[in-house]
PDB file of C-alpha atoms and ligand atoms in Angstrom:
ATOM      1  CA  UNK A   1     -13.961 -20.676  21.997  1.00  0.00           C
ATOM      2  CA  UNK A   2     -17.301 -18.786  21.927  1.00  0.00           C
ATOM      3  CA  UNK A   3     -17.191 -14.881  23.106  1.00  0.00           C
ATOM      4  CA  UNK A   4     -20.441 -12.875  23.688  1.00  0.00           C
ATOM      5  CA  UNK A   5     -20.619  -8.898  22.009  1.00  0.00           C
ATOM      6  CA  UNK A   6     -23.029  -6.382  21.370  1.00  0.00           C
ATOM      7  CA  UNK A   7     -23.606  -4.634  17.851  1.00  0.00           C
ATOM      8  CA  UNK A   8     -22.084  -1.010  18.298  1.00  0.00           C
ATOM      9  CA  UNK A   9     -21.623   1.640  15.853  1.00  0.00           C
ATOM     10  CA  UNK A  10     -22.106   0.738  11.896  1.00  0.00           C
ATOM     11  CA  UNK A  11     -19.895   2.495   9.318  1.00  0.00           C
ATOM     12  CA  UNK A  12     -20.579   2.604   6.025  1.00  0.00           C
ATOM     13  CA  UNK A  13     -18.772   3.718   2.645  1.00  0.00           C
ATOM     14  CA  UNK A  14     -16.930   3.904  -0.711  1.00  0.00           C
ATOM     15  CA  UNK A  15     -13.381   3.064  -1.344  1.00  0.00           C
ATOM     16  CA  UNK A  16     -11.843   4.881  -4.274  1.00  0.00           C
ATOM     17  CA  UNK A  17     -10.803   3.398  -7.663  1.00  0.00           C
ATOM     18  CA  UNK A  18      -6.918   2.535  -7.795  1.00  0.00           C
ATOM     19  CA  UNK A  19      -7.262   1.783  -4.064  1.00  0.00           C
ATOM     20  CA  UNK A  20      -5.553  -1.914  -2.578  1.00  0.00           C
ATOM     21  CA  UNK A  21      -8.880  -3.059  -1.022  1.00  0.00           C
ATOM     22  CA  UNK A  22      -7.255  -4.625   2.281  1.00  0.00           C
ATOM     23  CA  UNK A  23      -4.557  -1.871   3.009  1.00  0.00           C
ATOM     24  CA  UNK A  24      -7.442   0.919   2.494  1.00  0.00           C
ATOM     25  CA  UNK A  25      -9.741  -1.338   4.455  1.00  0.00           C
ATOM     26  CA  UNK A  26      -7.041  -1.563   7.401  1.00  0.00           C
ATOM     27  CA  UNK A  27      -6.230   1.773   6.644  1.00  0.00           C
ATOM     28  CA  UNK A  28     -10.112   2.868   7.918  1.00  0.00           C
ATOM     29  CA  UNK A  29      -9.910   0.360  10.574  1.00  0.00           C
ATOM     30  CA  UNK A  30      -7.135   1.727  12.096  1.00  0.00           C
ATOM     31  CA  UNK A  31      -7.675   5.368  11.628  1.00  0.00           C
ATOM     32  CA  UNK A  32     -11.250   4.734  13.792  1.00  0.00           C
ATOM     33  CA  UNK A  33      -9.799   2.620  15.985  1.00  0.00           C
ATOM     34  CA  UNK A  34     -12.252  -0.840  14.885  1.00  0.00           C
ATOM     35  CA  UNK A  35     -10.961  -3.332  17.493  1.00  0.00           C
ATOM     36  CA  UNK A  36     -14.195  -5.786  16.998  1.00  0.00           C
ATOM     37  CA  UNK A  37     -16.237  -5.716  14.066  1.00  0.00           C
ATOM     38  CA  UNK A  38     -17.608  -7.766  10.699  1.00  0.00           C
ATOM     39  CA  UNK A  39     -17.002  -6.145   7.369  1.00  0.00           C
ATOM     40  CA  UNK A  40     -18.707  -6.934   4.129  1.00  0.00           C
ATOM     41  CA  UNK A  41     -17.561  -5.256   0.717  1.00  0.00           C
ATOM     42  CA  UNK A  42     -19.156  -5.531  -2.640  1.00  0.00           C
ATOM     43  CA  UNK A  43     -17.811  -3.783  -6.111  1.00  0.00           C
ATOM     44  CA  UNK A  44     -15.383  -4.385  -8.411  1.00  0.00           C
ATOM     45  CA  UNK A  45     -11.712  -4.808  -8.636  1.00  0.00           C
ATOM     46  CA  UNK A  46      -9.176  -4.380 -11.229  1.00  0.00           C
ATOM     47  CA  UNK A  47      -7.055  -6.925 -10.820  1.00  0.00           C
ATOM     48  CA  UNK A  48      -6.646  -9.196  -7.759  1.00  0.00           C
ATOM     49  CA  UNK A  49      -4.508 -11.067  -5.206  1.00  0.00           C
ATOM     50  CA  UNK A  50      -5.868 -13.730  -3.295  1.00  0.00           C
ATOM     51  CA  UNK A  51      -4.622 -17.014  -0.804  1.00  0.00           C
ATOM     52  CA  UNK A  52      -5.064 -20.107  -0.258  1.00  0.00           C
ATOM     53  CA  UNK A  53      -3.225 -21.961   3.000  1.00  0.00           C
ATOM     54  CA  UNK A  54      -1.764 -25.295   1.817  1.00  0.00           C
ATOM     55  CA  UNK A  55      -2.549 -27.302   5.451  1.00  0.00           C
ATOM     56  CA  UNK A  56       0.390 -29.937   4.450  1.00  0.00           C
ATOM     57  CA  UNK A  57       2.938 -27.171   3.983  1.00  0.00           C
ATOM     58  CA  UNK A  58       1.483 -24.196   6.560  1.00  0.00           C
ATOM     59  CA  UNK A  59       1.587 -21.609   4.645  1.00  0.00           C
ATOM     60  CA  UNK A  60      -0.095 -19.129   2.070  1.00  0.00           C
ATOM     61  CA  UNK A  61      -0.132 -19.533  -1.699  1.00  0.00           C
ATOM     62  CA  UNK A  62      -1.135 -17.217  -3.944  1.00  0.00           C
ATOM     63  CA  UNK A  63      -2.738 -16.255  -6.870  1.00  0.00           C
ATOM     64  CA  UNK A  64      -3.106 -12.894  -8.758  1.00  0.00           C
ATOM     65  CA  UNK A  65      -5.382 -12.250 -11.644  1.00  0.00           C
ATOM     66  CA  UNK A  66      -4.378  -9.592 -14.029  1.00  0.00           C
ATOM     67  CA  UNK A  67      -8.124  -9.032 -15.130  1.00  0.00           C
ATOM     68  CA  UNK A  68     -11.308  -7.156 -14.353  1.00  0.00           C
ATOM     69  CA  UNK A  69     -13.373  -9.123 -11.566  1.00  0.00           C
ATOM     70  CA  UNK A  70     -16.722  -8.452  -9.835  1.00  0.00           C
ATOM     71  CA  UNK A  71     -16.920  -8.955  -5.880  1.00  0.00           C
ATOM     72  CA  UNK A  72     -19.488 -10.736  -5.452  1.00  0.00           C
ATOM     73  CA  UNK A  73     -18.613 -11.447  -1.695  1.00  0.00           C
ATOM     74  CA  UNK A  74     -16.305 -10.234   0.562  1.00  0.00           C
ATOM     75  CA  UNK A  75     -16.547 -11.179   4.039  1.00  0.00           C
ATOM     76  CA  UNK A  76     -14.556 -11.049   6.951  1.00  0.00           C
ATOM     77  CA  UNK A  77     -14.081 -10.075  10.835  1.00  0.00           C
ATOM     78  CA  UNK A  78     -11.377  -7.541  12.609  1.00  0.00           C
ATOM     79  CA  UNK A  79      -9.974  -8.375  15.548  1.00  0.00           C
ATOM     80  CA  UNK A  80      -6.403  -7.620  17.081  1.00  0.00           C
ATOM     81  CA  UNK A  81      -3.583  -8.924  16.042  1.00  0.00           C
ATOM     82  CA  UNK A  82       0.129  -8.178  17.374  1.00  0.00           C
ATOM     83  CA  UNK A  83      -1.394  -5.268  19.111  1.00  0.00           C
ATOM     84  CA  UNK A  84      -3.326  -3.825  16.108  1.00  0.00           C
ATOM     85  CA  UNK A  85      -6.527  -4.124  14.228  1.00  0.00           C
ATOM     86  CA  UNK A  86      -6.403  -6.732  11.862  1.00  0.00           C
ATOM     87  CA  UNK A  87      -8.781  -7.766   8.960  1.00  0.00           C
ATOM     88  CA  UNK A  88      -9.422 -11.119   8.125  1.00  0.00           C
ATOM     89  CA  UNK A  89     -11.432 -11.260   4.654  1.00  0.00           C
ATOM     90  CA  UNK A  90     -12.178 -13.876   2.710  1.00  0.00           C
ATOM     91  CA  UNK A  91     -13.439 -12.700  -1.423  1.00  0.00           C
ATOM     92  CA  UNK A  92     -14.909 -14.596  -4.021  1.00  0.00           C
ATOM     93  CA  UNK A  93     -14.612 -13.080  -7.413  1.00  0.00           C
ATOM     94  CA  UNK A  94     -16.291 -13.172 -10.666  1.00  0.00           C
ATOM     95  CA  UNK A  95     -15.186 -12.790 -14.196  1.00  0.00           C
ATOM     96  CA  UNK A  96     -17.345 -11.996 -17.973  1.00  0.00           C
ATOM     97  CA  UNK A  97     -18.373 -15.392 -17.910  1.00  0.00           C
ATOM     98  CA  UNK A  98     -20.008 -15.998 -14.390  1.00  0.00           C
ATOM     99  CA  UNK A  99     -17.318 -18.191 -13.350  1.00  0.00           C
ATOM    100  CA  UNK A 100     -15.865 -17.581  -9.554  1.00  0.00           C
ATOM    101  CA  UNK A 101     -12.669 -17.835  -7.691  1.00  0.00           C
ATOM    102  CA  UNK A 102     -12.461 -17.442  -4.402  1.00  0.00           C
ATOM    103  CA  UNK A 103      -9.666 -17.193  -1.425  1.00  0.00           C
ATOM    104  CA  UNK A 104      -8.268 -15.404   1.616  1.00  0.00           C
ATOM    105  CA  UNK A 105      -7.866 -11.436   0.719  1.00  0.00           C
ATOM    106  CA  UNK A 106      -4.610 -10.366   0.183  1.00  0.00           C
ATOM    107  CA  UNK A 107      -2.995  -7.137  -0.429  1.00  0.00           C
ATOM    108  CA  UNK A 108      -2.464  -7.044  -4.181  1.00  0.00           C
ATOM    109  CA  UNK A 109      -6.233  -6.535  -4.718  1.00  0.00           C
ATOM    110  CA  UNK A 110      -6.987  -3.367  -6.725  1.00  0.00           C
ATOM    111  CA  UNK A 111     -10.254  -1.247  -6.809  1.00  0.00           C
ATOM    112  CA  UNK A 112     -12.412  -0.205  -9.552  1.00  0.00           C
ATOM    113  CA  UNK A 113     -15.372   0.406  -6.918  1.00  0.00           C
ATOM    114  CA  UNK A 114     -15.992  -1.182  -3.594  1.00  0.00           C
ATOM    115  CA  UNK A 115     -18.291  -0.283  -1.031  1.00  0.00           C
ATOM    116  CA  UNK A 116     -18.373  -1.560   2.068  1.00  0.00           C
ATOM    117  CA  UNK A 117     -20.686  -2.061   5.569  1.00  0.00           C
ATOM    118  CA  UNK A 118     -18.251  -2.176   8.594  1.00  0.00           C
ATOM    119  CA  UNK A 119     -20.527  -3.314  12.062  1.00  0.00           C
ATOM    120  CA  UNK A 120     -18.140  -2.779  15.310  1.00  0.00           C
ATOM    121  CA  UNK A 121     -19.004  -4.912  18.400  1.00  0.00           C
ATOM    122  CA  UNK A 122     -18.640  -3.829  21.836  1.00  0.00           C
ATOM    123  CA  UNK A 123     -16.913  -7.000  24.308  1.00  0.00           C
ATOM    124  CA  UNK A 124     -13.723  -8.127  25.290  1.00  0.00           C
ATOM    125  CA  UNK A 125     -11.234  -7.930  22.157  1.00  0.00           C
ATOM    126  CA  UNK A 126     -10.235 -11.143  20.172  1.00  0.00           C
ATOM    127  CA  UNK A 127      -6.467 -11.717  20.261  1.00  0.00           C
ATOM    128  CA  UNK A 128      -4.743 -13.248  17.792  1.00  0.00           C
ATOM    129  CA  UNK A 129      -2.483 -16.009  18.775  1.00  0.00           C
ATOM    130  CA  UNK A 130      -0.300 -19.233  17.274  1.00  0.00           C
ATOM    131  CA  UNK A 131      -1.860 -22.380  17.616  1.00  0.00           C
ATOM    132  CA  UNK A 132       0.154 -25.102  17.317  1.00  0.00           C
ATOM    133  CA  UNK A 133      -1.834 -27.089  15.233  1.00  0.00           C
ATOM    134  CA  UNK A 134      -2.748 -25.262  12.094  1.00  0.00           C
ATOM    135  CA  UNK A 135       0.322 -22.891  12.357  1.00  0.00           C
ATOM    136  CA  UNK A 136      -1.890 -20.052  12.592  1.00  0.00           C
ATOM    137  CA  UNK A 137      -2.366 -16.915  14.297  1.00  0.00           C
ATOM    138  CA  UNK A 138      -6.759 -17.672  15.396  1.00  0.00           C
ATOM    139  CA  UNK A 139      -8.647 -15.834  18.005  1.00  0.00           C
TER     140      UNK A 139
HETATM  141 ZN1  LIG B 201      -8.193 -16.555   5.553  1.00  0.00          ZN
END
């Protein structure tokens, strides 16, 4: 599957502390009506909820970390899912020490400051759809 778009508008900005990264993320998304884009975010969070899909079993497992974390990375695409904008991020996340755990953003995540680059695309949509074989809803 390989679709062909052209860089569009570019939004950039600050999420505030105490916010859940993805649902104010989505939030934005949705409010500016992002059907195509890449997002990046870098900051901090306060504690945080990430996933990991288990490929045996098909489905999500999770981890939450009670703890002050850096995001060092936070990358991900929007495309439509059900309908809707949807964000697909993946974090990884840093404590004191250096060391880094990473996974598939979940809500759960909370800010202590995050900002964030947003580039929209302009082409046909991605659609989010089953696929049979990984049990997952890809574009
Ligand atoms: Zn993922």
């Amino acid at each position: 599957m390989l679709k062909k778009f052209k860089p569009s508008d570019a939004y950039m900005g600050r999420l505030e502390k105490g916010d859940d990264l993805l649902k104010e993320l989505t939030n934005i998304v949705h409010q500016k009506k992002i059907e195509a884009a890449s997002i990046k975010v870098i900051g901090a969070v306060q504690k945080a909820k990430i996933g990991y899909y288990d490929q045996d079993e098909f489905e999500y497992k999770y981890k939450e970390f009670d703890q002050a974390l850096e995001i060092v990375s936070c990358i991900g695409n929007i495309s439509i899912l059900e309908g809707k904008p949807f964000i697909h991020a993946h974090i990884i996340l840093a404590d004191k020490e250096g060391n880094c755990y990473g996974g598939h953003l979940a809500e759960g995540s909370k800010v202590f400051a995050a900002e964030f680059v947003i580039q929209t695309f302009e082409g046909n949509k991605l659609m989010r759809e089953f696929q049979d074989d990984t049990k997952l809803k890809l574009w």
